[in-house]
Amino acid sequence: CEYRLFGRDGRYRWFMTRALPVRDETGRVVKWFGAAYDVDQQKLNEAALQALNGELNRFAFAAAHDLREPLRNIRGFTDLLVEHSSSPQPLLDERQLQKARSVVTNSVERMDQLLADLLEYSVIGEGNGTAQEFESSSALQKAIEHLSDTIARTGSEIVVGELPVIHARESEIVSLFQNLIENAIKYRGPHAPRISISATRRNGEWLFSVADNGRGIENQYAKHIFGIFKRLAGHEVPGTGIGLAIVEKIVTRYGGTIWVESEVGQGSVFRFTWPLTGQLDSKLLGEVCEN
């Protein structure tokens, strides 16, 4: 049989016991002979494998669905262009030709971006470099540099508070901040984007907050937005719908959780937790001790 026992480490562990009864001459069980095995890691591996298989199935379905749309556009309009070029009489005027070329070009660019984002999503946890302790503020500054043109073009203001030392691959944290900032800029409201990023220590972990003054999100979509290819605005806002899925995968990979608090027209606050490291930012540590 399999069962769980509560251990001294404060958590339940899975065990499996196999046993045979030893009987006397009357057939009565007088004792049992057997052994108990710790199978906790096996159970964890099985659960992780099931979760991975479910993620791969959702990933494959979403990828196939979203890639088919630009492929249909490319096929339809290239067929039209081929027919036009081989026809003795022009089938399309200059305006129609320009539109056909534009659709094909845009579809190719969309497929290229989809594949690039899919690749980024798929290699999270398998990239170059090893996890180490570093200032999360340095990763944020790199993300801001990557988005400098977009920030300048939209007049965005980035307000950065005190951020802690964390343990991770720095490249993944750069991607995390970059996607959250880019998401806030894309879904901006009528005013220039203002994005505030900070962290506080709470219940033995770091709580990061990325707040914006954008459009906001209706409550029923608060979990929906972290799914791969999930786009609340359709094609009204450019993008592939993978950015927040990348963010969630990075956060959960390191044992954290992420959610959004939002009100339509009042902006959103994306919050995510991160495990503590052995080294803490001295200023934040002082604030914690004072509190």
Coordinates of N, CA, C and O in Angstrom, one line a residue, residues 3 38 51 55 59 67-68 70 76 81 98 108 125 142 163 174 180 185 202 210 253 264 270 277 282:
Y3 N 1.1 5.4 1.2 CA 0.5 6.3 2.1 C 1.5 7.5 2.4 O 2.6 7.4 2.0
D38 N 10.7 4.7 1.0 CA 10.5 6.1 0.8 C 10.4 6.3 -0.7 O 11.4 6.2 -1.4
A51 N 2.5 17.0 -15.1 CA 2.3 18.5 -15.3 C 3.0 18.9 -16.6 O 2.5 19.7 -17.4
E55 N 1.4 20.5 -20.0 CA 1.9 21.7 -20.5 C 2.2 21.6 -22.0 O 1.9 22.4 -22.8
F59 N 0.7 23.5 -25.0 CA 1.6 24.2 -25.8 C 1.5 23.9 -27.3 O 1.4 24.8 -28.2
L67 N -0.1 29.4 -35.3 CA 0.7 29.5 -36.5 C -0.1 29.3 -37.8 O 0.4 29.7 -38.9
R68 N -1.2 28.7 -37.7 CA -2.0 28.4 -38.9 C -2.6 29.7 -39.5 O -2.7 29.8 -40.7
P70 N -1.3 32.9 -39.8 CA -0.4 33.6 -40.8 C -0.1 32.7 -42.0 O 0.1 33.1 -43.1
G76 N -2.9 32.0 -49.2 CA -3.9 32.6 -50.0 C -3.4 33.8 -50.8 O -3.7 33.8 -52.0
L81 N -1.0 36.3 -55.9 CA 0.0 37.0 -56.6 C 0.6 36.1 -57.8 O 0.9 36.7 -58.8
Q98 N -0.3 46.1 -53.6 CA 0.4 46.5 -52.4 C -0.1 45.9 -51.1 O 0.6 45.5 -50.2
V108 N 4.6 36.8 -42.5 CA 6.0 36.2 -42.3 C 6.6 36.8 -41.1 O 7.2 36.0 -40.3
G125 N 15.0 27.7 -18.3 CA 15.6 26.7 -17.5 C 16.7 25.9 -18.1 O 17.4 25.1 -17.5
K142 N 19.1 46.2 -17.3 CA 19.3 45.7 -18.6 C 18.0 45.6 -19.4 O 18.0 45.8 -20.6
L163 N 15.4 47.0 -4.6 CA 15.2 45.6 -5.1 C 16.3 44.7 -4.4 O 17.4 45.2 -4.2
V174 N 16.1 39.2 -16.6 CA 16.0 40.3 -17.6 C 14.8 40.1 -18.4 O 14.0 41.0 -18.7
L180 N 7.2 42.1 -18.5 CA 6.3 42.9 -17.7 C 6.2 44.3 -18.1 O 5.1 44.9 -18.2
I185 N 3.4 48.8 -21.2 CA 3.5 49.8 -22.3 C 2.4 49.5 -23.4 O 1.7 50.4 -23.9
R202 N 8.3 39.6 2.8 CA 7.0 39.2 3.4 C 6.9 37.7 3.6 O 7.2 36.9 2.7
V210 N 5.0 45.1 -9.8 CA 5.1 45.9 -11.0 C 3.8 46.5 -11.3 O 2.9 45.9 -11.8
R253 N 9.2 28.3 -12.0 CA 10.3 27.5 -12.0 C 11.2 27.6 -10.8 O 11.9 26.7 -10.3
V264 N -10.4 47.9 -14.1 CA -10.5 48.5 -15.5 C -10.5 50.0 -15.4 O -11.2 50.6 -14.6
F270 N 1.1 43.7 -11.1 CA 1.5 42.3 -11.2 C 2.4 42.1 -10.0 O 3.4 42.8 -9.8
T277 N 17.4 34.5 -0.4 CA 18.7 33.9 -0.5 C 19.5 34.2 0.8 O 19.0 34.9 1.7
S282 N 21.2 45.2 2.1 CA 21.4 45.8 3.4 C 20.4 46.8 3.8 O 19.9 46.8 4.9

